[in-house]
């Protein structure tokens, strides 16, 4: 009698575990396809923690600033708004840690966009004028 109960428990447990593994496999496969499509859509996009899930438009709306035009933005205004909102949402003062982290990510996203635009502009300027190595001579 006991062997029958143990056998049923093992069989039911195996079915549940098998279904869970199959479902996890499907989700992982779908996630991989989605990430691959996102990578193909924006091949030059920087993939790091600052830009994960936050667009430039969302970042500008969070900090209530204008999007960078031509890779230039008023960083004093961005930093002023960041500091004010970051301090207001301090959990020690009754604020929200979630909102505080969103504000931080928004600032990082805007800074990343400006940095990428300036690097691209520097690279284009260097290509226009040609490669001129910097030589250091001892006197």
PDB file of C-alpha atoms in Angstrom:
ATOM      1  CA  UNK A   1       0.000   0.000   0.000  1.00  0.00           C
ATOM      2  CA  UNK A   2       2.769   2.468   0.921  1.00  0.00           C
ATOM      3  CA  UNK A   3       4.684   1.667  -2.239  1.00  0.00           C
ATOM      4  CA  UNK A   4       1.635   2.631  -4.333  1.00  0.00           C
ATOM      5  CA  UNK A   5       1.348   6.052  -2.634  1.00  0.00           C
ATOM      6  CA  UNK A   6       5.077   6.722  -2.992  1.00  0.00           C
ATOM      7  CA  UNK A   7       4.943   5.752  -6.671  1.00  0.00           C
ATOM      8  CA  UNK A   8       2.002   8.097  -7.299  1.00  0.00           C
ATOM      9  CA  UNK A   9       3.773  10.968  -5.522  1.00  0.00           C
ATOM     10  CA  UNK A  10       6.902  10.408  -7.601  1.00  0.00           C
ATOM     11  CA  UNK A  11       4.914  10.254 -10.874  1.00  0.00           C
ATOM     12  CA  UNK A  12       2.862  13.376 -10.086  1.00  0.00           C
ATOM     13  CA  UNK A  13       6.006  15.221  -8.961  1.00  0.00           C
ATOM     14  CA  UNK A  14       7.760  14.247 -12.191  1.00  0.00           C
ATOM     15  CA  UNK A  15       4.866  15.563 -14.274  1.00  0.00           C
ATOM     16  CA  UNK A  16       4.807  18.881 -12.435  1.00  0.00           C
ATOM     17  CA  UNK A  17       8.565  19.262 -12.712  1.00  0.00           C
ATOM     18  CA  UNK A  18       8.492  18.334 -16.404  1.00  0.00           C
ATOM     19  CA  UNK A  19       5.812  20.918 -17.161  1.00  0.00           C
ATOM     20  CA  UNK A  20       7.691  23.597 -15.216  1.00  0.00           C
ATOM     21  CA  UNK A  21      10.893  22.878 -17.135  1.00  0.00           C
ATOM     22  CA  UNK A  22       9.046  22.959 -20.472  1.00  0.00           C
ATOM     23  CA  UNK A  23       7.382  26.280 -19.610  1.00  0.00           C
ATOM     24  CA  UNK A  24      10.697  27.791 -18.489  1.00  0.00           C
ATOM     25  CA  UNK A  25      12.279  26.635 -21.759  1.00  0.00           C
ATOM     26  CA  UNK A  26       9.523  28.333 -23.779  1.00  0.00           C
ATOM     27  CA  UNK A  27       9.928  31.587 -21.852  1.00  0.00           C
ATOM     28  CA  UNK A  28      13.708  31.548 -22.235  1.00  0.00           C
ATOM     29  CA  UNK A  29      13.376  30.910 -25.969  1.00  0.00           C
ATOM     30  CA  UNK A  30      10.871  33.755 -26.390  1.00  0.00           C
ATOM     31  CA  UNK A  31      13.082  36.081 -24.344  1.00  0.00           C
ATOM     32  CA  UNK A  32      16.103  35.223 -26.458  1.00  0.00           C
ATOM     33  CA  UNK A  33      14.206  35.914 -29.685  1.00  0.00           C
ATOM     34  CA  UNK A  34      12.956  39.242 -28.325  1.00  0.00           C
ATOM     35  CA  UNK A  35      16.467  40.290 -27.270  1.00  0.00           C
ATOM     36  CA  UNK A  36      17.820  39.263 -30.654  1.00  0.00           C
ATOM     37  CA  UNK A  37      15.211  41.335 -32.484  1.00  0.00           C
ATOM     38  CA  UNK A  38      15.898  44.318 -30.236  1.00  0.00           C
ATOM     39  CA  UNK A  39      19.611  43.989 -30.984  1.00  0.00           C
ATOM     40  CA  UNK A  40      18.957  43.860 -34.728  1.00  0.00           C
ATOM     41  CA  UNK A  41      16.697  46.917 -34.578  1.00  0.00           C
ATOM     42  CA  UNK A  42      19.396  49.077 -32.959  1.00  0.00           C
ATOM     43  CA  UNK A  43      22.822  47.617 -33.814  1.00  0.00           C
ATOM     44  CA  UNK A  44      24.756  50.619 -32.488  1.00  0.00           C
ATOM     45  CA  UNK A  45      22.826  50.887 -29.248  1.00  0.00           C
ATOM     46  CA  UNK A  46      24.804  50.679 -26.069  1.00  0.00           C
ATOM     47  CA  UNK A  47      23.530  47.889 -23.853  1.00  0.00           C
ATOM     48  CA  UNK A  48      24.215  48.628 -20.232  1.00  0.00           C
ATOM     49  CA  UNK A  49      22.357  49.041 -16.977  1.00  0.00           C
ATOM     50  CA  UNK A  50      21.648  52.739 -17.501  1.00  0.00           C
ATOM     51  CA  UNK A  51      19.628  52.275 -20.622  1.00  0.00           C
ATOM     52  CA  UNK A  52      17.826  49.093 -19.678  1.00  0.00           C
ATOM     53  CA  UNK A  53      14.152  49.720 -20.259  1.00  0.00           C
ATOM     54  CA  UNK A  54      14.319  53.519 -20.241  1.00  0.00           C
ATOM     55  CA  UNK A  55      14.073  55.517 -23.442  1.00  0.00           C
ATOM     56  CA  UNK A  56      15.456  59.006 -23.892  1.00  0.00           C
ATOM     57  CA  UNK A  57      11.926  60.393 -24.129  1.00  0.00           C
ATOM     58  CA  UNK A  58      10.965  58.769 -20.814  1.00  0.00           C
ATOM     59  CA  UNK A  59      14.137  60.066 -19.176  1.00  0.00           C
ATOM     60  CA  UNK A  60      13.384  63.617 -20.331  1.00  0.00           C
ATOM     61  CA  UNK A  61       9.816  63.369 -19.072  1.00  0.00           C
ATOM     62  CA  UNK A  62      10.954  62.092 -15.666  1.00  0.00           C
ATOM     63  CA  UNK A  63      13.353  65.013 -15.196  1.00  0.00           C
ATOM     64  CA  UNK A  64      11.082  67.439 -17.073  1.00  0.00           C
ATOM     65  CA  UNK A  65      13.804  68.656 -19.437  1.00  0.00           C
ATOM     66  CA  UNK A  66      14.015  69.021 -23.200  1.00  0.00           C
ATOM     67  CA  UNK A  67      15.663  66.168 -25.117  1.00  0.00           C
ATOM     68  CA  UNK A  68      19.235  66.815 -26.242  1.00  0.00           C
ATOM     69  CA  UNK A  69      19.293  68.490 -29.640  1.00  0.00           C
ATOM     70  CA  UNK A  70      22.298  67.512 -31.732  1.00  0.00           C
ATOM     71  CA  UNK A  71      23.939  65.889 -28.726  1.00  0.00           C
ATOM     72  CA  UNK A  72      23.831  69.061 -26.664  1.00  0.00           C
ATOM     73  CA  UNK A  73      21.726  69.679 -23.584  1.00  0.00           C
ATOM     74  CA  UNK A  74      21.725  72.055 -20.664  1.00  0.00           C
ATOM     75  CA  UNK A  75      23.446  69.789 -18.130  1.00  0.00           C
ATOM     76  CA  UNK A  76      23.165  72.401 -15.375  1.00  0.00           C
ATOM     77  CA  UNK A  77      19.383  72.249 -15.716  1.00  0.00           C
ATOM     78  CA  UNK A  78      19.429  68.440 -15.793  1.00  0.00           C
ATOM     79  CA  UNK A  79      21.622  68.247 -12.685  1.00  0.00           C
ATOM     80  CA  UNK A  80      19.553  70.865 -10.836  1.00  0.00           C
ATOM     81  CA  UNK A  81      16.324  68.969 -11.477  1.00  0.00           C
ATOM     82  CA  UNK A  82      18.013  65.655 -10.689  1.00  0.00           C
ATOM     83  CA  UNK A  83      19.305  66.852  -7.320  1.00  0.00           C
ATOM     84  CA  UNK A  84      15.975  68.392  -6.340  1.00  0.00           C
ATOM     85  CA  UNK A  85      13.904  65.336  -7.296  1.00  0.00           C
ATOM     86  CA  UNK A  86      16.467  62.923  -5.846  1.00  0.00           C
ATOM     87  CA  UNK A  87      16.421  64.729  -2.488  1.00  0.00           C
ATOM     88  CA  UNK A  88      12.623  65.033  -2.422  1.00  0.00           C
ATOM     89  CA  UNK A  89      12.261  61.276  -2.969  1.00  0.00           C
ATOM     90  CA  UNK A  90      14.781  60.259  -0.312  1.00  0.00           C
ATOM     91  CA  UNK A  91      13.359  57.244   1.582  1.00  0.00           C
ATOM     92  CA  UNK A  92      14.676  58.681   4.861  1.00  0.00           C
ATOM     93  CA  UNK A  93      12.444  61.697   4.301  1.00  0.00           C
ATOM     94  CA  UNK A  94       9.398  59.604   3.452  1.00  0.00           C
ATOM     95  CA  UNK A  95      10.050  59.377  -0.268  1.00  0.00           C
ATOM     96  CA  UNK A  96      10.098  56.407  -2.606  1.00  0.00           C
ATOM     97  CA  UNK A  97      13.225  54.394  -3.340  1.00  0.00           C
ATOM     98  CA  UNK A  98      11.645  53.278  -6.633  1.00  0.00           C
ATOM     99  CA  UNK A  99      11.121  56.871  -7.799  1.00  0.00           C
ATOM    100  CA  UNK A 100      14.596  57.806  -6.636  1.00  0.00           C
ATOM    101  CA  UNK A 101      16.120  55.003  -8.710  1.00  0.00           C
ATOM    102  CA  UNK A 102      14.040  56.022 -11.758  1.00  0.00           C
ATOM    103  CA  UNK A 103      15.336  59.584 -11.407  1.00  0.00           C
ATOM    104  CA  UNK A 104      18.913  58.310 -11.215  1.00  0.00           C
ATOM    105  CA  UNK A 105      18.448  56.122 -14.292  1.00  0.00           C
ATOM    106  CA  UNK A 106      16.896  59.041 -16.172  1.00  0.00           C
ATOM    107  CA  UNK A 107      19.930  61.231 -15.493  1.00  0.00           C
ATOM    108  CA  UNK A 108      22.290  58.421 -16.507  1.00  0.00           C
ATOM    109  CA  UNK A 109      20.371  57.872 -19.745  1.00  0.00           C
ATOM    110  CA  UNK A 110      20.561  61.553 -20.698  1.00  0.00           C
ATOM    111  CA  UNK A 111      24.273  61.655 -19.867  1.00  0.00           C
ATOM    112  CA  UNK A 112      24.850  58.515 -21.938  1.00  0.00           C
ATOM    113  CA  UNK A 113      23.091  60.033 -24.961  1.00  0.00           C
ATOM    114  CA  UNK A 114      25.144  63.220 -24.712  1.00  0.00           C
ATOM    115  CA  UNK A 115      28.374  61.258 -24.277  1.00  0.00           C
ATOM    116  CA  UNK A 116      27.617  59.080 -27.317  1.00  0.00           C
ATOM    117  CA  UNK A 117      26.771  62.115 -29.443  1.00  0.00           C
ATOM    118  CA  UNK A 118      29.970  63.925 -28.437  1.00  0.00           C
ATOM    119  CA  UNK A 119      32.076  60.830 -29.153  1.00  0.00           C
ATOM    120  CA  UNK A 120      30.449  60.508 -32.561  1.00  0.00           C
ATOM    121  CA  UNK A 121      31.065  64.201 -33.278  1.00  0.00           C
ATOM    122  CA  UNK A 122      34.723  63.886 -32.229  1.00  0.00           C
ATOM    123  CA  UNK A 123      35.166  60.814 -34.419  1.00  0.00           C
ATOM    124  CA  UNK A 124      33.574  62.587 -37.400  1.00  0.00           C
ATOM    125  CA  UNK A 125      35.746  65.662 -36.861  1.00  0.00           C
ATOM    126  CA  UNK A 126      38.858  63.510 -36.704  1.00  0.00           C
ATOM    127  CA  UNK A 127      37.868  61.726 -39.905  1.00  0.00           C
ATOM    128  CA  UNK A 128      37.306  65.060 -41.653  1.00  0.00           C
ATOM    129  CA  UNK A 129      40.677  66.534 -40.762  1.00  0.00           C
ATOM    130  CA  UNK A 130      42.515  63.259 -41.188  1.00  0.00           C
ATOM    131  CA  UNK A 131      44.583  61.234 -38.816  1.00  0.00           C
ATOM    132  CA  UNK A 132      47.316  63.269 -37.179  1.00  0.00           C
ATOM    133  CA  UNK A 133      49.246  61.368 -34.542  1.00  0.00           C
ATOM    134  CA  UNK A 134      50.420  63.272 -31.502  1.00  0.00           C
ATOM    135  CA  UNK A 135      54.159  63.183 -31.252  1.00  0.00           C
ATOM    136  CA  UNK A 136      55.966  63.887 -28.032  1.00  0.00           C
ATOM    137  CA  UNK A 137      59.586  64.888 -28.270  1.00  0.00           C
ATOM    138  CA  UNK A 138      62.008  65.292 -25.453  1.00  0.00           C
ATOM    139  CA  UNK A 139      63.926  68.553 -25.460  1.00  0.00           C
TER     140      UNK A 139
END
